mmCIF file of C-alpha atoms in Angstrom:
data_model
loop_
_atom_site.group_PDB
_atom_site.id
_atom_site.type_symbol
_atom_site.label_atom_id
_atom_site.label_comp_id
_atom_site.label_asym_id
_atom_site.label_seq_id
_atom_site.Cartn_x
_atom_site.Cartn_y
_atom_site.Cartn_z
ATOM 1 C CA ALA A 830 0.046 0.445 0.567
ATOM 2 C CA ARG A 831 1.625 3.568 -0.761
ATOM 3 C CA GLY A 832 -0.174 6.945 0.830
ATOM 4 C CA VAL A 833 0.032 10.495 0.740
ATOM 5 C CA GLY A 834 0.947 12.436 3.546
ATOM 6 C CA GLY A 835 -0.919 15.406 5.158
ATOM 7 C CA ALA A 836 -1.625 17.299 8.424
ATOM 8 C CA SER A 837 -5.255 17.062 8.611
ATOM 9 C CA GLY A 838 -8.761 15.130 9.509
ATOM 10 C CA VAL A 839 -8.120 12.228 7.985
ATOM 11 C CA GLY A 840 -7.802 8.741 9.613
ATOM 12 C CA ALA A 841 -6.531 6.540 6.578
ATOM 13 C CA LEU A 842 -5.385 6.605 3.121
ATOM 14 C CA GLY A 843 -3.833 5.094 0.338
ATOM 15 C CA MET A 844 -3.856 3.001 -2.515
ATOM 16 C CA THR A 845 -4.582 -1.203 -1.983
ATOM 17 C CA THR A 846 -3.599 -3.872 -3.928
ATOM 18 C CA ALA A 847 -5.383 -6.180 -2.742
ATOM 19 C CA THR A 848 -5.224 -10.805 -2.830
ATOM 20 C CA SER A 849 -6.143 -13.115 -1.522
ATOM 21 C CA ARG A 850 -2.758 -14.664 0.903
ATOM 22 C CA GLY A 851 -2.647 -16.130 4.306
ATOM 23 C CA ARG A 852 -6.721 -17.893 4.366
ATOM 24 C CA SER A 853 -7.735 -20.763 2.916
ATOM 25 C CA SER A 854 -11.508 -19.812 1.862
ATOM 26 C CA GLY A 855 -12.567 -21.781 -0.970
ATOM 27 C CA CYS A 856 -12.582 -19.307 -3.621
ATOM 28 C CA ASP A 857 -11.706 -20.162 -6.638
ATOM 29 C CA GLU A 858 -8.847 -19.644 -7.365
ATOM 30 C CA GLY A 859 -8.770 -19.379 -11.059
ATOM 31 C CA LYS A 860 -11.940 -16.777 -11.305
ATOM 32 C CA SER A 861 -10.511 -13.608 -8.992
ATOM 33 C CA LYS A 862 -7.816 -11.332 -10.595
ATOM 34 C CA PRO A 863 -5.864 -9.095 -7.886
ATOM 35 C CA LEU A 864 -8.418 -6.246 -6.578
ATOM 36 C CA ARG A 865 -7.736 -2.454 -6.641
ATOM 37 C CA PHE A 866 -9.205 0.595 -4.614
ATOM 38 C CA ALA A 867 -8.737 3.406 -3.792
ATOM 39 C CA ALA A 868 -8.982 3.959 0.210
ATOM 40 C CA ILE A 869 -9.503 7.657 2.223
ATOM 41 C CA ALA A 870 -11.152 8.427 5.523
ATOM 42 C CA ASP A 871 -12.108 11.417 7.770
ATOM 43 C CA ILE A 872 -11.671 13.763 5.969
ATOM 44 C CA GLN A 873 -14.133 16.119 8.085
ATOM 45 C CA PHE A 874 -13.485 19.448 6.582
ATOM 46 C CA ALA A 875 -14.937 22.095 7.618
ATOM 47 C CA ASP A 876 -13.968 25.774 6.593
ATOM 48 C CA ILE A 877 -13.039 26.842 10.212
ATOM 49 C CA GLU A 878 -9.571 28.292 12.289
ATOM 50 C CA SER A 879 -7.894 24.016 13.605
ATOM 51 C CA ARG A 880 -8.474 23.208 16.336
ATOM 52 C CA ARG A 881 -8.702 20.120 19.059
ATOM 53 C CA GLY A 882 -5.608 19.171 17.109
ATOM 54 C CA ARG A 883 -7.593 18.547 13.566
ATOM 55 C CA TYR A 884 -6.511 20.839 10.862
ATOM 56 C CA TYR A 885 -9.612 21.571 9.080
ATOM 57 C CA ARG A 886 -9.691 23.579 6.760
ATOM 58 C CA GLU A 887 -5.968 22.290 5.382
ATOM 59 C CA SER A 888 -7.704 18.833 4.879
ATOM 60 C CA LEU A 889 -9.589 20.782 1.266
ATOM 61 C CA GLY A 890 -5.946 20.546 0.384
ATOM 62 C CA VAL A 891 -5.665 16.919 1.686
ATOM 63 C CA THR A 892 -8.396 15.200 -1.046
ATOM 64 C CA GLN A 893 -7.680 17.199 -3.440
ATOM 65 C CA ARG A 894 -3.151 15.885 -3.170
ATOM 66 C CA SER A 895 -5.402 12.267 -2.393
ATOM 67 C CA ALA A 896 -7.353 12.916 -6.307
ATOM 68 C CA LYS A 897 -4.406 13.533 -8.146
ATOM 69 C CA PHE A 898 -2.333 10.035 -6.498
ATOM 70 C CA PHE A 899 -5.239 7.626 -6.861
ATOM 71 C CA ASN A 900 -5.531 9.353 -11.210
ATOM 72 C CA GLU A 901 -1.565 9.325 -11.399
ATOM 73 C CA HIS A 902 -1.319 4.802 -10.667
ATOM 74 C CA GLY A 903 -4.873 4.091 -12.519
ATOM 75 C CA GLY A 904 -6.017 1.206 -13.032
ATOM 76 C CA LEU A 905 -8.407 1.280 -10.197
ATOM 77 C CA ASP A 906 -11.527 -1.169 -9.233
ATOM 78 C CA PHE A 907 -13.878 1.887 -6.841
ATOM 79 C CA PHE A 908 -12.278 4.277 -4.803
ATOM 80 C CA LEU A 909 -13.482 4.294 -1.655
ATOM 81 C CA HIS A 910 -14.616 7.787 1.165
ATOM 82 C CA ALA A 911 -15.208 5.609 4.472
ATOM 83 C CA GLY A 912 -16.875 8.271 6.487
ATOM 84 C CA ASP A 913 -16.400 11.528 7.876
ATOM 85 C CA LEU A 914 -16.570 12.772 5.510
ATOM 86 C CA VAL A 915 -17.256 17.110 6.586
ATOM 87 C CA ASP A 916 -17.457 17.556 10.516
ATOM 88 C CA PHE A 917 -19.966 18.668 12.688
ATOM 89 C CA TYR A 918 -18.239 22.015 13.226
ATOM 90 C CA ASN A 919 -20.496 22.770 10.025
ATOM 91 C CA THR A 920 -23.252 22.393 12.636
ATOM 92 C CA VAL A 921 -22.942 24.323 14.752
ATOM 93 C CA ASP A 922 -22.054 27.786 16.451
ATOM 94 C CA GLU A 923 -22.825 30.036 13.669
ATOM 95 C CA PHE A 924 -23.791 28.134 11.335
ATOM 96 C CA ALA A 925 -26.231 26.974 13.931
ATOM 97 C CA ASP A 926 -29.443 28.109 12.859
ATOM 98 C CA ASP A 927 -28.987 28.438 8.290
ATOM 99 C CA ARG A 928 -30.429 24.487 8.091
ATOM 100 C CA GLY A 929 -27.737 23.836 6.313
ATOM 101 C CA ARG A 930 -26.097 25.358 4.176
ATOM 102 C CA GLN A 931 -23.097 25.254 5.192
ATOM 103 C CA THR A 932 -22.861 21.503 5.785
ATOM 104 C CA ALA A 933 -23.999 22.146 1.678
ATOM 105 C CA SER A 934 -21.132 24.336 0.738
ATOM 106 C CA ALA A 935 -18.099 21.572 2.721
ATOM 107 C CA VAL A 936 -20.005 19.088 0.830
ATOM 108 C CA ALA A 937 -19.725 20.712 -2.339
ATOM 109 C CA ASP A 938 -16.504 21.829 -1.759
ATOM 110 C CA VAL A 939 -14.769 18.599 -0.924
ATOM 111 C CA MET A 940 -16.648 17.061 -3.650
ATOM 112 C CA THR A 941 -15.291 18.740 -6.426
ATOM 113 C CA HIS A 942 -12.127 16.850 -5.156
ATOM 114 C CA LEU A 943 -13.179 13.607 -4.664
ATOM 115 C CA HIS A 944 -15.337 13.354 -8.020
ATOM 116 C CA GLU A 945 -12.466 14.049 -10.703
ATOM 117 C CA VAL A 946 -11.184 9.932 -9.224
ATOM 118 C CA ARG A 947 -10.824 8.119 -12.262
ATOM 119 C CA ALA A 948 -12.984 4.956 -11.481
ATOM 120 C CA PRO A 949 -15.945 3.129 -12.023
ATOM 121 C CA HIS A 950 -17.156 2.730 -8.726
ATOM 122 C CA SER A 951 -17.705 5.028 -6.210
ATOM 123 C CA VAL A 952 -18.761 4.065 -2.450
ATOM 124 C CA PHE A 953 -19.183 6.404 0.590
ATOM 125 C CA LEU A 954 -19.913 4.735 4.103
ATOM 126 C CA ILE A 955 -21.921 6.761 7.079
ATOM 127 C CA GLY A 956 -20.445 7.761 9.980
ATOM 128 C CA ASN A 957 -20.686 9.003 13.241
ATOM 129 C CA HIS A 958 -20.265 12.937 11.373
ATOM 130 C CA GLU A 959 -22.561 12.234 8.451
ATOM 131 C CA LEU A 960 -24.988 11.587 10.907
ATOM 132 C CA TYR A 961 -24.903 14.827 12.836
ATOM 133 C CA ASN A 962 -24.586 17.269 9.558
ATOM 134 C CA TRP A 963 -27.682 14.944 7.538
ATOM 135 C CA SER A 964 -30.995 12.656 8.376
ATOM 136 C CA ARG A 965 -30.681 9.026 7.389
ATOM 137 C CA GLU A 966 -33.559 10.159 4.761
ATOM 138 C CA GLU A 967 -32.304 12.942 3.753
ATOM 139 C CA LEU A 968 -28.128 9.871 3.661
ATOM 140 C CA LEU A 969 -30.637 7.162 1.725
ATOM 141 C CA SER A 970 -31.918 9.897 -0.727
ATOM 142 C CA GLY A 971 -28.922 11.365 -1.891
ATOM 143 C CA VAL A 972 -27.215 13.927 -1.399
ATOM 144 C CA PRO A 973 -27.289 16.859 -4.225
ATOM 145 C CA TRP A 974 -23.729 19.144 -4.455
ATOM 146 C CA GLN A 975 -23.443 21.673 -6.923
ATOM 147 C CA LYS A 976 -19.808 24.017 -7.648
ATOM 148 C CA PRO A 977 -20.881 26.368 -10.151
ATOM 149 C CA GLU A 978 -17.808 28.286 -10.425
ATOM 150 C CA ARG A 979 -16.040 25.292 -11.480
ATOM 151 C CA GLY A 980 -18.921 23.568 -13.712
ATOM 152 C CA SER A 981 -18.839 21.036 -11.243
ATOM 153 C CA SER A 982 -22.313 19.096 -9.342
ATOM 154 C CA GLY A 983 -24.025 15.775 -8.961
ATOM 155 C CA VAL A 984 -25.021 13.442 -6.115
ATOM 156 C CA LEU A 985 -23.263 11.696 -3.184
ATOM 157 C CA ARG A 986 -24.851 8.656 -3.172
ATOM 158 C CA PHE A 987 -24.073 6.304 0.321
ATOM 159 C CA CYS A 988 -26.217 4.101 -1.194
ATOM 160 C CA PRO A 989 -27.305 1.944 -4.186
ATOM 161 C CA GLU A 990 -31.010 4.641 -5.372
ATOM 162 C CA GLY A 991 -33.814 3.828 -4.118
ATOM 163 C CA SER A 992 -31.917 1.878 -1.382
ATOM 164 C CA GLY A 993 -34.401 1.165 1.766
ATOM 165 C CA GLU A 994 -31.298 0.583 3.942
ATOM 166 C CA LEU A 995 -27.638 1.815 4.399
ATOM 167 C CA TRP A 996 -26.167 -1.757 4.069
ATOM 168 C CA HIS A 997 -25.833 -3.063 0.553
ATOM 169 C CA SER A 998 -22.731 -4.886 -1.267
ATOM 170 C CA PHE A 999 -22.236 -5.021 -4.671
ATOM 171 C CA SER A 1000 -19.071 -6.213 -6.902
ATOM 172 C CA PRO A 1001 -16.378 -4.288 -8.256
ATOM 173 C CA CYS A 1002 -14.236 -7.483 -10.615
ATOM 174 C CA ALA A 1003 -15.110 -10.926 -10.841
ATOM 175 C CA GLY A 1004 -14.608 -12.809 -8.520
ATOM 176 C CA TRP A 1005 -14.674 -9.932 -6.209
ATOM 177 C CA HIS A 1006 -18.124 -9.581 -3.216
ATOM 178 C CA CYS A 1007 -18.030 -5.999 -1.432
ATOM 179 C CA ILE A 1008 -20.741 -6.049 1.521
ATOM 180 C CA VAL A 1009 -21.025 -2.376 2.803
ATOM 181 C CA LEU A 1010 -22.203 -2.584 6.715
ATOM 182 C CA ASP A 1011 -23.727 0.659 8.740
ATOM 183 C CA PRO A 1012 -22.871 0.694 11.729
ATOM 184 C CA TYR A 1013 -24.867 3.361 12.908
ATOM 185 C CA ASP A 1014 -28.129 0.886 12.360
ATOM 186 C CA VAL A 1015 -28.044 1.055 16.437
ATOM 187 C CA SER A 1016 -27.103 4.080 17.437
ATOM 188 C CA VAL A 1017 -28.566 6.951 19.725
ATOM 189 C CA TYR A 1018 -28.331 9.065 16.473
ATOM 190 C CA ARG A 1019 -29.189 6.678 13.981
ATOM 191 C CA ARG A 1020 -32.529 9.172 12.644
ATOM 192 C CA GLY A 1021 -30.141 11.658 12.157
ATOM 193 C CA ARG A 1022 -30.021 14.989 12.011
ATOM 194 C CA GLN A 1023 -33.132 17.580 12.414
ATOM 195 C CA TYR A 1024 -33.236 20.762 11.530
ATOM 196 C CA SER A 1025 -36.144 21.525 14.213
ATOM 197 C CA ARG A 1026 -34.130 22.478 16.807
ATOM 198 C CA PRO A 1027 -31.580 24.308 16.491
ATOM 199 C CA PRO A 1028 -28.007 22.669 17.363
ATOM 200 C CA PRO A 1029 -27.150 21.236 19.974
ATOM 201 C CA HIS A 1030 -30.168 19.643 20.622
ATOM 202 C CA ASN A 1031 -31.388 19.062 17.182
ATOM 203 C CA TYR A 1032 -31.220 15.183 17.336
ATOM 204 C CA ASP A 1033 -34.204 13.223 18.051
ATOM 205 C CA PHE A 1034 -33.068 10.401 19.648
ATOM 206 C CA ASP A 1035 -33.082 6.685 19.939
ATOM 207 C CA ALA A 1036 -34.830 6.165 23.211
ATOM 208 C CA ALA A 1037 -33.535 1.685 22.641
ATOM 209 C CA ALA A 1038 -30.917 2.663 22.365
ATOM 210 C CA VAL A 1039 -29.803 5.827 24.327
ATOM 211 C CA SER A 1040 -31.361 3.080 26.940
ATOM 212 C CA LEU A 1041 -28.697 0.710 26.251
ATOM 213 C CA LEU A 1042 -25.641 3.281 25.698
ATOM 214 C CA VAL A 1043 -27.130 3.604 29.552
ATOM 215 C CA ARG A 1044 -26.600 0.490 30.942
ATOM 216 C CA HIS A 1045 -23.621 0.510 29.745
ATOM 217 C CA ASN A 1046 -21.332 3.900 30.449
ATOM 218 C CA THR A 1047 -21.511 5.328 33.901
ATOM 219 C CA ASN A 1048 -20.396 8.347 32.776
ATOM 220 C CA VAL A 1049 -23.916 8.767 29.488
ATOM 221 C CA ALA A 1050 -26.071 7.177 32.762
ATOM 222 C CA THR A 1051 -24.588 10.115 35.227
ATOM 223 C CA TYR A 1052 -25.159 13.211 32.189
ATOM 224 C CA VAL A 1053 -28.109 11.561 31.103
ATOM 225 C CA ALA A 1054 -30.007 11.654 34.079
ATOM 226 C CA GLU A 1055 -28.824 15.059 35.181
ATOM 227 C CA HIS A 1056 -29.595 16.682 31.400
ATOM 228 C CA PRO A 1057 -32.690 14.511 30.430
ATOM 229 C CA GLY A 1058 -34.041 14.742 26.807
ATOM 230 C CA GLU A 1059 -30.412 16.773 26.134
ATOM 231 C CA ASN A 1060 -27.533 15.998 23.210
ATOM 232 C CA ILE A 1061 -25.060 13.285 24.635
ATOM 233 C CA LEU A 1062 -22.367 15.983 25.174
ATOM 234 C CA CYS A 1063 -19.625 14.265 28.128
ATOM 235 C CA ASN A 1064 -16.623 12.325 28.838
ATOM 236 C CA TYR A 1065 -17.531 9.435 27.483
ATOM 237 C CA TRP A 1066 -14.053 6.863 28.647
ATOM 238 C CA LYS A 1067 -13.739 9.558 32.302
ATOM 239 C CA ASP A 1068 -12.401 5.996 34.230
ATOM 240 C CA ILE A 1069 -11.971 3.307 30.881
ATOM 241 C CA PRO A 1070 -8.175 2.470 30.991
ATOM 242 C CA ASP A 1071 -7.560 2.933 26.966
ATOM 243 C CA GLY A 1072 -7.944 0.127 24.992
ATOM 244 C CA ASP A 1073 -11.037 -1.161 27.278
ATOM 245 C CA PRO A 1074 -13.425 -2.617 24.851
ATOM 246 C CA ILE A 1075 -15.898 -0.896 27.012
ATOM 247 C CA GLY A 1076 -14.868 2.184 26.042
ATOM 248 C CA ARG A 1077 -16.428 1.371 22.643
ATOM 249 C CA TRP A 1078 -20.426 2.424 24.654
ATOM 250 C CA SER A 1079 -20.604 5.545 23.907
ATOM 251 C CA PRO A 1080 -22.705 8.036 21.390
ATOM 252 C CA ILE A 1081 -20.126 8.233 18.475
ATOM 253 C CA ASN A 1082 -20.321 3.958 17.992
ATOM 254 C CA GLY A 1083 -23.583 2.143 17.433
ATOM 255 C CA ALA A 1084 -24.239 -1.902 16.273
ATOM 256 C CA VAL A 1085 -25.013 -4.229 13.721
ATOM 257 C CA GLY A 1086 -28.816 -4.968 13.812
ATOM 258 C CA ALA A 1087 -30.629 -8.185 13.999
ATOM 259 C CA THR A 1088 -32.210 -8.154 10.293
ATOM 260 C CA GLN A 1089 -28.548 -6.247 9.046
ATOM 261 C CA LEU A 1090 -26.989 -9.314 11.001
ATOM 262 C CA ALA A 1091 -29.449 -11.661 8.788
ATOM 263 C CA TRP A 1092 -28.674 -9.860 5.783
ATOM 264 C CA LEU A 1093 -24.897 -10.756 6.453
ATOM 265 C CA ARG A 1094 -24.674 -13.694 6.744
ATOM 266 C CA ALA A 1095 -27.062 -14.697 3.951
ATOM 267 C CA GLU A 1096 -24.544 -12.339 1.831
ATOM 268 C CA LEU A 1097 -21.302 -14.270 3.068
ATOM 269 C CA ASP A 1098 -22.917 -17.741 2.476
ATOM 270 C CA GLU A 1099 -23.844 -16.991 -0.981
ATOM 271 C CA ALA A 1100 -20.394 -15.315 -2.088
ATOM 272 C CA ALA A 1101 -18.095 -17.887 -0.801
ATOM 273 C CA GLU A 1102 -20.735 -20.393 -2.498
ATOM 274 C CA ARG A 1103 -19.997 -18.589 -5.921
ATOM 275 C CA GLY A 1104 -16.277 -18.206 -4.807
ATOM 276 C CA ASP A 1105 -16.123 -15.564 -4.777
ATOM 277 C CA ARG A 1106 -13.338 -13.246 -2.023
ATOM 278 C CA VAL A 1107 -15.391 -11.252 0.766
ATOM 279 C CA VAL A 1108 -13.647 -6.841 1.366
ATOM 280 C CA ILE A 1109 -15.851 -5.361 4.498
ATOM 281 C CA LEU A 1110 -16.374 -1.638 4.978
ATOM 282 C CA SER A 1111 -17.715 0.001 7.573
ATOM 283 C CA HIS A 1112 -16.702 3.236 9.085
ATOM 284 C CA VAL A 1113 -16.590 1.599 12.986
ATOM 285 C CA LEU A 1114 -14.044 -0.749 13.444
ATOM 286 C CA VAL A 1115 -14.551 -4.835 14.011
ATOM 287 C CA HIS A 1116 -11.716 -6.152 15.100
ATOM 288 C CA PRO A 1117 -10.605 -4.980 18.989
ATOM 289 C CA GLY A 1118 -6.754 -5.639 17.923
ATOM 290 C CA SER A 1119 -7.481 -2.732 15.668
ATOM 291 C CA SER A 1120 -9.019 -0.138 17.981
ATOM 292 C CA ASP A 1121 -8.572 1.162 20.436
ATOM 293 C CA GLY A 1122 -11.080 0.141 21.978
ATOM 294 C CA LYS A 1123 -13.500 3.360 21.616
ATOM 295 C CA THR A 1124 -13.718 2.815 18.245
ATOM 296 C CA LEU A 1125 -15.846 -0.879 17.972
ATOM 297 C CA LEU A 1126 -18.581 -1.536 17.021
ATOM 298 C CA TRP A 1127 -21.096 -1.349 20.444
ATOM 299 C CA ASN A 1128 -22.214 -6.215 19.087
ATOM 300 C CA TYR A 1129 -18.176 -6.469 17.821
ATOM 301 C CA ASP A 1130 -18.171 -9.595 19.063
ATOM 302 C CA GLU A 1131 -21.257 -11.008 17.020
ATOM 303 C CA VAL A 1132 -19.574 -9.182 13.788
ATOM 304 C CA LEU A 1133 -16.610 -10.790 14.368
ATOM 305 C CA TRP A 1134 -17.697 -14.523 15.456
ATOM 306 C CA LEU A 1135 -20.003 -13.987 11.698
ATOM 307 C CA LEU A 1136 -16.907 -13.360 9.512
ATOM 308 C CA GLN A 1137 -14.200 -15.311 12.153
ATOM 309 C CA SER A 1138 -16.768 -18.666 11.623
ATOM 310 C CA PRO A 1139 -16.760 -21.365 8.455
ATOM 311 C CA THR A 1140 -20.098 -18.275 6.694
ATOM 312 C CA GLY A 1141 -17.049 -16.006 6.823
ATOM 313 C CA ARG A 1142 -14.182 -18.038 5.031
ATOM 314 C CA ALA A 1143 -13.902 -16.020 2.162
ATOM 315 C CA VAL A 1144 -13.602 -12.430 3.973
ATOM 316 C CA GLN A 1145 -10.217 -11.159 3.094
ATOM 317 C CA CYS A 1146 -10.292 -7.815 4.436
ATOM 318 C CA VAL A 1147 -12.716 -5.386 6.687
ATOM 319 C CA VAL A 1148 -12.153 -1.672 5.705
ATOM 320 C CA SER A 1149 -13.125 1.194 8.467
ATOM 321 C CA GLY A 1150 -12.212 4.560 9.269
ATOM 322 C CA HIS A 1151 -12.458 5.914 12.191
ATOM 323 C CA GLN A 1152 -10.195 5.177 15.035
ATOM 324 C CA HIS A 1153 -8.026 9.013 13.658
ATOM 325 C CA ILE A 1154 -4.002 7.779 13.175
#
């Protein structure tokens, strides 16, 4: 893998050629070719000064250089942005009551560069910042963007047009199958941004997810008890050691629901029967060995068990964002 460096909120950046080395999958060796894709994650662009150790405005330059880098090497089967395209700061402070205008501007700035990546298929995962900036309905429908001064426009899609769910799959080339998970299927922010209330209270929280989170995180439980109905803004990880998977129980993560989990099992079974190799794409991480404990799926153990079981024998790798490096 090769990558481009830069000072920004970018969590992962590179170009990868994947093969099936290291795992016996029963895949048809003569059916597939190496899979070649470009990936970047957590751009989190906002036209604001740097803060919290992150370089929001500068991430646009990294995005531009990345698109150029990908095109210089070419031959891609698909392009991936692994979630958190623009930052929640586009919804707060002076932008709090603009009903999404700053978010729309930020998306246009980023997409002007990303739509230039030459790949037959582009995949955009949902991260927590997608749910801070848009409602789930907007994410399902696709987000139109335009940059008239550059003559650029399009629709940012997080799932195939007409889909009723954000989880989906596609086959980028012969012998390979990619499965896109919705890691916020069960989530405090499942419904995404609502415009009826100003930030930081502009979310219609999922009550069942809040209840689940409260049962597993005493910091959140205390805050919710003291601030009923408010956005959960506290130190989620107080007194939780770094690396402890219990740290996954925070509002920035979520879970794969039962229906999606059953769909995932069926997708894995069908891919293995076809002799395809599988790549899993999820903004939130699924393996504790790749995480600091704060960026894991709430039910990572269920998903990981499935991927490591005979049903998941065709899985070659999991690609995620979320864990900033």
